[in-house]
Coordinates of C-alpha atoms in Angstrom, one line a residue:
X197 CA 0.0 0.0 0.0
X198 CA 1.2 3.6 -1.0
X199 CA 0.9 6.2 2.3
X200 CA 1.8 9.3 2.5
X201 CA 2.6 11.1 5.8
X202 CA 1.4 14.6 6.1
X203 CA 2.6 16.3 9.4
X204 CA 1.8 20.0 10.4
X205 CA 0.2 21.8 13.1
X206 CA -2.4 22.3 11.6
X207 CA -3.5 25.6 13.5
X208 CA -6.2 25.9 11.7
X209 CA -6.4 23.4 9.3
X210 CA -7.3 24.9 5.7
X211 CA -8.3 24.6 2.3
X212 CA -4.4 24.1 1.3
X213 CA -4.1 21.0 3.6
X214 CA -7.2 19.8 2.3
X215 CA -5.7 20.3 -1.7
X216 CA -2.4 18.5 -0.4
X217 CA -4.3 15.5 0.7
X218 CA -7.0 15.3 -2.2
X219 CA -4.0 16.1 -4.6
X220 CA -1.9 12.9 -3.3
X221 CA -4.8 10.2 -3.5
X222 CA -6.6 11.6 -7.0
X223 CA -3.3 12.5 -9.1
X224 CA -0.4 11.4 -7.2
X225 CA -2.3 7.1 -6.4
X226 CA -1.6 7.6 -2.9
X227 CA -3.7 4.5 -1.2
X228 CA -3.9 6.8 2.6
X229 CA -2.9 9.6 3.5
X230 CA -1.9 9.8 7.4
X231 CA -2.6 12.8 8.8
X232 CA -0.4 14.0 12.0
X233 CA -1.1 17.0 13.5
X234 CA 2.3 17.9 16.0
X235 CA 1.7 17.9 19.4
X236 CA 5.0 19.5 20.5
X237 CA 7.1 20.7 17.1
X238 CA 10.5 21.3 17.7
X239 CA 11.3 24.1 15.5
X240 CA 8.6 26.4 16.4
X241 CA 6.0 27.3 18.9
X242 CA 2.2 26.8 18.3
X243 CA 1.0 30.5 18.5
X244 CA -2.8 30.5 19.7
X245 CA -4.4 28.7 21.9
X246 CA -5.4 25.8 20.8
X247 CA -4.9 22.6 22.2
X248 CA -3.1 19.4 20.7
X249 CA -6.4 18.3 21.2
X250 CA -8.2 20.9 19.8
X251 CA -5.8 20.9 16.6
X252 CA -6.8 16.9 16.3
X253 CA -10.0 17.3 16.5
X254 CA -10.0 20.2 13.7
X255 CA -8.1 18.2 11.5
X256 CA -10.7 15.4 11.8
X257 CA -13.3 17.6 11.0
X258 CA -11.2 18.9 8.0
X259 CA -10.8 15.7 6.1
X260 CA -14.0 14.1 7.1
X261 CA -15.3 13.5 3.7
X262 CA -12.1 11.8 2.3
X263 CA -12.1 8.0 2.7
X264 CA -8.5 7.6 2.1
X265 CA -7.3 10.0 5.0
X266 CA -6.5 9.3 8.4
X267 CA -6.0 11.6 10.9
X268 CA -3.7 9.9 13.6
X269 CA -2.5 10.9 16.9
X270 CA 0.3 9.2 17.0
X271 CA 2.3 12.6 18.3
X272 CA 0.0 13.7 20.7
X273 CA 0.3 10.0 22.5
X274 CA 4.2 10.1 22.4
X275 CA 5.7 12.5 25.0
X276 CA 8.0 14.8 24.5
X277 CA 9.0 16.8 21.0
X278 CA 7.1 15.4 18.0
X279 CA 10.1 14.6 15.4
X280 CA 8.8 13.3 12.0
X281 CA 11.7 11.0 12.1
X282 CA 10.2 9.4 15.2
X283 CA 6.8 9.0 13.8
X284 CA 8.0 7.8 10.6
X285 CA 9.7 4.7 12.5
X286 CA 7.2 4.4 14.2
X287 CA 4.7 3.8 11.6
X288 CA 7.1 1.8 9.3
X289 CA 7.9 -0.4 12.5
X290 CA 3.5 -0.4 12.8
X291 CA 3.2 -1.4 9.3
X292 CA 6.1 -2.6 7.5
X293 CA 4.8 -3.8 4.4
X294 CA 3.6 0.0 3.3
X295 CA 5.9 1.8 1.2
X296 CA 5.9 5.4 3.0
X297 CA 6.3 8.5 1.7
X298 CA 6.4 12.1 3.2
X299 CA 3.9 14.8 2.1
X300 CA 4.9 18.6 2.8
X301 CA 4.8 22.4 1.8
X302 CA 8.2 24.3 -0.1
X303 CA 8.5 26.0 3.5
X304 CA 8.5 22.9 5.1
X305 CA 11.2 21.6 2.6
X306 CA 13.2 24.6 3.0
X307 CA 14.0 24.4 6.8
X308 CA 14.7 20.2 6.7
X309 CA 18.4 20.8 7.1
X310 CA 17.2 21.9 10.6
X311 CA 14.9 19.1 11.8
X312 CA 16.2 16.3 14.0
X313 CA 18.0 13.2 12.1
X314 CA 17.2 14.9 8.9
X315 CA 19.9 12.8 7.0
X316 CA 18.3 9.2 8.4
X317 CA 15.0 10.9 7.6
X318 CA 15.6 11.8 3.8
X319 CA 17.4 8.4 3.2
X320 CA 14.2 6.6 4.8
X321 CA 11.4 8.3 2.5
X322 CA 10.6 9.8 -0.3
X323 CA 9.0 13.2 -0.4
X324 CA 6.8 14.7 -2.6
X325 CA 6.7 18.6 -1.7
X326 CA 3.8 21.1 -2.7
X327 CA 5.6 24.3 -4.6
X328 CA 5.0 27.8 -3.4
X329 CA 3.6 29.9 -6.3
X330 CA 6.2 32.0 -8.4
X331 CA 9.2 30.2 -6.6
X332 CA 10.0 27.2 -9.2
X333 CA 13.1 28.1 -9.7
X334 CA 14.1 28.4 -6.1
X335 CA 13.0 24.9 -5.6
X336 CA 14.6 23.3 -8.3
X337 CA 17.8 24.3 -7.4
X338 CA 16.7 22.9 -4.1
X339 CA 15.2 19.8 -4.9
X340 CA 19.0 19.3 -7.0
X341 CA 20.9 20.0 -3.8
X342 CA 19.1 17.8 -1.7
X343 CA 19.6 15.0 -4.4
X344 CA 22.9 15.7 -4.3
X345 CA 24.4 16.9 -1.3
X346 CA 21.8 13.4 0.8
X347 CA 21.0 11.1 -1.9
X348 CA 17.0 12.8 -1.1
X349 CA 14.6 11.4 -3.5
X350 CA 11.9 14.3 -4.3
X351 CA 8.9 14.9 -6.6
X352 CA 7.8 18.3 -6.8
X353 CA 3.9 18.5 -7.2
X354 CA 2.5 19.5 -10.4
X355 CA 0.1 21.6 -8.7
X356 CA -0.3 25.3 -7.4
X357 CA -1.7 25.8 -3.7
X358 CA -3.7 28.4 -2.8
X359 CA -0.9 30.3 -0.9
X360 CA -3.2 30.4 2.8
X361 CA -1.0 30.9 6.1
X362 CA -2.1 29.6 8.9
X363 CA -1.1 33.0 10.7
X364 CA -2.9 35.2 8.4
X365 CA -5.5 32.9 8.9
X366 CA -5.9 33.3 12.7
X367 CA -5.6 37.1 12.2
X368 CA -8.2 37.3 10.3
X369 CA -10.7 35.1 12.6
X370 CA -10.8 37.6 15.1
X371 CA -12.7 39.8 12.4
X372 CA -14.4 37.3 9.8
X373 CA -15.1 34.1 9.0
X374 CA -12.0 33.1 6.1
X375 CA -13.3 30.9 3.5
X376 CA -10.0 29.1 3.1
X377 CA -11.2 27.3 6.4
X378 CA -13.2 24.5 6.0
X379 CA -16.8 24.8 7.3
X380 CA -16.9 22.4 10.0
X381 CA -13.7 23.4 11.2
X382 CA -14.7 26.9 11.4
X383 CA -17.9 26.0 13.6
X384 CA -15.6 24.2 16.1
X385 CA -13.3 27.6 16.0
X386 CA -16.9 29.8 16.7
X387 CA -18.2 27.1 19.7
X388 CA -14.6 27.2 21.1
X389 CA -14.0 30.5 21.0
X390 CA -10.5 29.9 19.4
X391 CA -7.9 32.3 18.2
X392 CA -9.4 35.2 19.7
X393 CA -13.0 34.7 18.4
X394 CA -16.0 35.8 20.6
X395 CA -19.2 34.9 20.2
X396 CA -20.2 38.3 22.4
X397 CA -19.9 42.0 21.5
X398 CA -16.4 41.2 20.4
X399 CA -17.6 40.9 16.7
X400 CA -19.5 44.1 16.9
X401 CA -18.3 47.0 14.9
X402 CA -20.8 49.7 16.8
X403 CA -22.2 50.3 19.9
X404 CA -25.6 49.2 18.8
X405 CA -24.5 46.0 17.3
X406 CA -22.9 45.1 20.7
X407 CA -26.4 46.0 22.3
X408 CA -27.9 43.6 19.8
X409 CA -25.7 40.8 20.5
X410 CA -25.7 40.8 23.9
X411 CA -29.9 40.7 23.6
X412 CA -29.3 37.6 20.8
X413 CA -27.3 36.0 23.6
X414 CA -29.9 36.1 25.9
X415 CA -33.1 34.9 23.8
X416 CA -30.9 32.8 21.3
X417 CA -29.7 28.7 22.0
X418 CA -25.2 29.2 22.2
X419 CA -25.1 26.9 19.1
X420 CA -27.3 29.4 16.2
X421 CA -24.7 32.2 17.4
X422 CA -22.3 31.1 14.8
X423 CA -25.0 31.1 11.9
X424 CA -26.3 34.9 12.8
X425 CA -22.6 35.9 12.9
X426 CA -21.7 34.6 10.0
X427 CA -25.0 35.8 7.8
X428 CA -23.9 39.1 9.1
X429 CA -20.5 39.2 7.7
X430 CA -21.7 37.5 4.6
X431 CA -23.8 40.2 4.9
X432 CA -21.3 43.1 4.9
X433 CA -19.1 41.6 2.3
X434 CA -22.5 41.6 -0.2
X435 CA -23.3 45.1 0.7
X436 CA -19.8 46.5 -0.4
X437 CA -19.8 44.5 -3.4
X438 CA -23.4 45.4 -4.9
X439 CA -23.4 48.8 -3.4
X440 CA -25.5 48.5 0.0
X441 CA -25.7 50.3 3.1
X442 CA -23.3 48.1 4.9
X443 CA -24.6 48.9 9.0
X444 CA -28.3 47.9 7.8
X445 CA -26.8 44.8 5.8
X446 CA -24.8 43.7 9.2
X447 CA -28.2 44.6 10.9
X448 CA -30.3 42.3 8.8
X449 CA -28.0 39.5 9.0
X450 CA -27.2 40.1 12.6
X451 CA -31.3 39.5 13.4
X452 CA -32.3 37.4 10.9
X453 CA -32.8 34.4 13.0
X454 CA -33.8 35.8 16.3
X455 CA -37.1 33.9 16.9
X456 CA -35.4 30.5 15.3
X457 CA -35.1 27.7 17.8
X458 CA -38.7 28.5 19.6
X459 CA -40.9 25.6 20.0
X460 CA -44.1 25.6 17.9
X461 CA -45.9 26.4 21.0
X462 CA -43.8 29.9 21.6
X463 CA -43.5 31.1 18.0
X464 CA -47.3 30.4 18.5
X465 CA -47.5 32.7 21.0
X466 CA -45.4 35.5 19.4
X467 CA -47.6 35.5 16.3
X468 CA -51.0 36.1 18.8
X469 CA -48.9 38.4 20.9
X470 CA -47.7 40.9 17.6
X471 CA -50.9 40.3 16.0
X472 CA -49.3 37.8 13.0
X473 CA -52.2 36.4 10.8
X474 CA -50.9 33.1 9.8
X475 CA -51.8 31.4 6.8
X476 CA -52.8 28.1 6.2
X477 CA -50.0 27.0 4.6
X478 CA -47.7 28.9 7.0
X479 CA -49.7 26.6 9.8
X480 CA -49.0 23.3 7.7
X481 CA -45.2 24.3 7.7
X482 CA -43.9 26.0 11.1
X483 CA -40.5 26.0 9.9
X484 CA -41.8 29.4 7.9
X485 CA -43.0 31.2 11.0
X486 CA -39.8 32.2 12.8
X487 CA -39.5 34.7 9.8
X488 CA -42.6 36.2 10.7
X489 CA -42.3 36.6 14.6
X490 CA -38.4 37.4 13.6
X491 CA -39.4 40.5 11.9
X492 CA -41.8 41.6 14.7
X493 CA -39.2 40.7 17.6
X494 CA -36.3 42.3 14.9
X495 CA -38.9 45.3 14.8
X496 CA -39.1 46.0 18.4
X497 CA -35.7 45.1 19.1
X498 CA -34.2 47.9 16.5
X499 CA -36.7 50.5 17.8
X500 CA -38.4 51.5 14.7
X501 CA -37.6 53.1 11.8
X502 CA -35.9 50.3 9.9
X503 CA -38.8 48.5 7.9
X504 CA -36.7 47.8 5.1
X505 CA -34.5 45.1 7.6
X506 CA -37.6 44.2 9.1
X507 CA -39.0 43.0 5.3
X508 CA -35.7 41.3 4.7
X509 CA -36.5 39.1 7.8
X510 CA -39.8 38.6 7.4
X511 CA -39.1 37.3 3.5
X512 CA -35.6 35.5 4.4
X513 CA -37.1 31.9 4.1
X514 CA -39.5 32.5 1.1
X515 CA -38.3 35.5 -0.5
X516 CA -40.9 37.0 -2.8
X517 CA -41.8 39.3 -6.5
X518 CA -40.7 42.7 -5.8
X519 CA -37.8 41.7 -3.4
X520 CA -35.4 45.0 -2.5
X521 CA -31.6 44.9 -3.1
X522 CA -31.8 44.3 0.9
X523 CA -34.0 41.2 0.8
X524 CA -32.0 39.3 -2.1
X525 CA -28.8 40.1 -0.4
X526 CA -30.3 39.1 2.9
X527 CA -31.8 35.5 1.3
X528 CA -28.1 35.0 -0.5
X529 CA -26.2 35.2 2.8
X530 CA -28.6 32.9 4.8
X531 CA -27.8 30.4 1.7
X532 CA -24.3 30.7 1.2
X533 CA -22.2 31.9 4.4
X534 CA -19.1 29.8 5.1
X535 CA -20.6 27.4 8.0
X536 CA -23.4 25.9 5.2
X537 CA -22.2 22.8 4.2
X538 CA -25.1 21.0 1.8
X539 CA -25.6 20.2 -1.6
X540 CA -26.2 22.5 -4.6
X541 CA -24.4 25.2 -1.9
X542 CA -21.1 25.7 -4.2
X543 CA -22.6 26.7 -7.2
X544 CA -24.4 29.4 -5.8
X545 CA -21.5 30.4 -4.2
X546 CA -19.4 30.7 -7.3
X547 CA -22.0 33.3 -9.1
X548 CA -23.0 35.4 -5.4
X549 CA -20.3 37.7 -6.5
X550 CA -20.6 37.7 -10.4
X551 CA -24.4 37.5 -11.0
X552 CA -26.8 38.6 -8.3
X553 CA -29.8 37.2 -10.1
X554 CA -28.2 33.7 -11.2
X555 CA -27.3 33.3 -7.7
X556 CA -30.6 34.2 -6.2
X557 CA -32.3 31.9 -9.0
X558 CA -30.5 28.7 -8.7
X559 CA -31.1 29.1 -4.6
X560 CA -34.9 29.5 -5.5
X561 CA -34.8 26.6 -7.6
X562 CA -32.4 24.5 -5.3
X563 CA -35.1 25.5 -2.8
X564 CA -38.1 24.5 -4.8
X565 CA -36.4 21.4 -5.6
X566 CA -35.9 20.1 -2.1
X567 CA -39.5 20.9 -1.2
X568 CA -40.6 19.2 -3.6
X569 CA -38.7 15.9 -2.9
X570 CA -39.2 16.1 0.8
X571 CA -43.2 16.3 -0.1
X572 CA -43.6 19.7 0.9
X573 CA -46.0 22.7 0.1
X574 CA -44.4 25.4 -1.7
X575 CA -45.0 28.7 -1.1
X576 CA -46.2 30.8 -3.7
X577 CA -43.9 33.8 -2.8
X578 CA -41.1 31.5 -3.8
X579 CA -43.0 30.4 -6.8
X580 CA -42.9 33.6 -7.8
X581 CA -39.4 35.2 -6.6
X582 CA -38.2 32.3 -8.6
X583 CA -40.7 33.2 -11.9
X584 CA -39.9 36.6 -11.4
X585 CA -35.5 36.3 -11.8
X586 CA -35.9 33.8 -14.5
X587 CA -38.1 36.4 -16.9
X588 CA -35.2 38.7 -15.6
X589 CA -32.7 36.3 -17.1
X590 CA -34.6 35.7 -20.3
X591 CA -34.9 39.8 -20.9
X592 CA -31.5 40.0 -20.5
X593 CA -30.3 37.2 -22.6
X594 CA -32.7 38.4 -25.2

C-alpha cells in the first residue's frame, strides 16, 4: 500500500491541507494519507491557543469527507518533542509492508536541514513537496541540492496551492469568518472561542450592534450564534460588493434568526402576541414562521424606523416578486455563508459575487427542488421570486 505522511500543526487546518491531501490520492495514487497533527514541534512554537487536542480534533473535521485519510494521533500520544523522524519509525515499524512516503509544503522543505536526524529521515522516505507559487526556480535548485548533497529522492507537485498561512488565517478570525477554512472546522473555531474569536460584543463594529448581540445572547440557543454571525458578515461583504448600506446589511443578517429555535408552541405565541395572521400553509409548515415573529421581535428590538430590515427578515425563508436589493442580499447570505455545508451550496457560491440574479435563482430553484422531494407545500412567494429572476434572465439574454 502507498501512504503518504502529512505532518503539520495544523492551527487551523485549511483549504491548502485539504488540496495537499486530495491532490496525493486523485493524481499522485496515494492508497492513505496519514494525517499527523504535532503535538510539540520542535522548531517552532504553536502560537494560539489551541490545544493538541483541539488541533486533532480540527483536522478530523477537515478531512472528514475523504475515505483515504486518516487523521492519527500518533504525536499527541508520544511524550516529549514530536520529530517526524520518530513518527515515521514508528509507523514503518507499525506497518512494515507499506511503502511510506512524506507529504509537505516548499517551506517545510526549505528548513529540513534543521529538523532532527534529517539525513536518516531523507534516506528513509521519499517526499513529494507542494511548490510555493512564483518560486519554481528556487525549488529546483533545491530539490537538485538535496539530491545531491543526501542522496534525497523528491517529486515536486505538479500543482499550485492556494498560498493560505495559517497565521494570516488566525488574524483574520478575530474579524471574519476566512473561506479558506473549511466549514466544520470553522464552527468548532466559533463554539470554542478559538484564536481570539467571541461569540459576544467582540464581533460588533458599533455600539448598537454590541447591544444587539448581547440581547441575541440572551433569547438565542449558544449553538445558532455562529450562523447569525456569519449571515452578518456575509452580509457586509454583499453590501460592499453590490453597493448597499453596509450597518443595515450587518443589521439584517445580525437579526435574521432571532425567533429560530422557539418551539411551535412559543412562536405560537409571538404570532398572537404581535398580531401575525398566519396562513394556512404557514400553519401546515412552522419552519416558515420564525420569519414572521423574527421580523416583529427584529422590529421592536431595533426601535423603529428600519422597515426595510424588518421586510428582509420577514421574506428571508421564502423570499418574494418585488424583493429589494436588501431582501435578495439578505436571502443569499442565509444560503451561502461559510458554515453551510449542503448540496447544490457551491454553485451558488461561485456566481453570489458575479451574478446577483443567477445566484438568487438557482437558490430558488435549489429551494423549490428540495420541497418538492421532501413532499412539501411550496410557497407561492417562492414560486414567484423564482418566476420573477428567470423572466429577468430571459430579458436579459434576449
Amino acid at each position: 500500500m502507498k501512504t503518504a505522511v502529512f505532518g503539520g500543526t495544523f492551527n487551523p487546518p485549511h483549504e491548502s491541507h485539504v488540496e495537499m491531501a486530495a491532490f496525493a490520492v486523485e493524481q499522485l495514487g496515494f492508497d492513505r494519507v496519514v494525517v499527523v497533527p504535532a503535538a510539540d514541534p520542535p522548531h517552532k512554537a504553536v502560537e494560539g491557543d489551541a490545544t493538541p487536542q483541539d488541533r486533532l480534533r480540527m483536522a478530523e473535521l477537515a478531512f472528514e469527507d475523504f475515505d483515504e485519510v486518516e487523521v492519527s494521533d500518533i504525536e499527541l500520544r508520544r511524550p516529549g518533542k514530536s520529530y517526524t523522524y520518530d513518527t515515521l519509525r514508528q509507523l514503518q515499524e507499525e506497518s512494515p509492508y507499506e511503502y511510506y512516503h512524506l507529504l509537505m509544503g516548499q517551506d517545510m522543505l526549505e528548513a529540513i536541514e534543521q529538523w532532527y536526524r534529517f539525513e536518516e529521515l531523507l534516506s528513509a522516505a521519499p517526499i513529494i513537496v507542494f511548490p510555493r507559487a512564483g518560486s519554481e526556480g528556487d525549488l529546483a535548485a533545491l530539490v537538485e541540492r538535496l539530491s545531491a548533497d543526501y542522496g534525497a529522492d523528491v517529486e515536486v507537485a505538479q500543482t499550485e496551492l492556494a498560498g493560505v498561512a495559517s497565521r494570516r488565517l488566525r488574524e483574520e478570525l478575530r474579524e471574519s469568518l476566512p473561506e479558506a477554512v473549511p466549514a466544520p472546522v470553522l464552527r468548532y473555531i466559533l463554539e470554542r472561542g478559538l484564536y481570539g474569536v467571541r461569540l459576544d460584543g467582540g464581533r460588533a463594529k458599533t455600539g448598537r450592534e454590541r447591544q444587539l448581540i448581547e440581547q441575541l445572547r440572551r433569547r438565542m440557543q449558544p449553538h445558532r450564534l455562529p450562523h447569525a454571525f456569519a449571515v452578518m458578515e456575509e452580509m457586509e461583504r454583499l453590501a460592499l460588493h453590490y453597493g448597499e448600506d453596509v450597518s443595515r446589511a450587518r443589521l439584517a443578517g445580525l437579526l435574521h434568526d432571532v425567533t429560530k429555535g422557539e418551539s411551535l408552541e412559543n412562536q405560537l405565541r409571538l404570532c398572537a402576541n404581535y398580531d401575525i395572521v398566519i396562513s394556512t400553509l404557514e400553519k401546515a409548515s412552522p419552519k416558515l414562521l420564525h420569519a414572521l415573529t423574527g421580523a416583529a421581535v427584529a422590529r421592536e428590538l431595533l426601535g423603529g424606523g428600519e422597515e426595510e430590515i424588518v421586510t428582509a427578515i420577514r421574506y428571508h425563508t421564502t423570499g418574494r416578486s418585488g424583493m429589494s436589493r436588501l431582501e435578495q442580499l439578505l436571502y443569499l447570505a442565509d444560503y451561502i455563508e461559510p458554515l453551510r455545508e449542503f448540496e447544490g451550496v457551491e454553485p451558488v457560491r461561485a456566481l453570489a459575487y458575479e451574478d446577483l440574479v443567477g445566484a438568487l435563482r438557482l437558490a430558488l430553484d435549489n429551494t423549490l427542488r428540495e420541497v418538492l422531494e421532501a413532499g412539501r407545500l411550496l410557497h407561492p412567494d417562492t414560486l414567484e421570486a423564482r418566476n420573477e429572476f428567470v423572466a429577468i434572465m430571459m430579458e436579459r439574454d434576449r
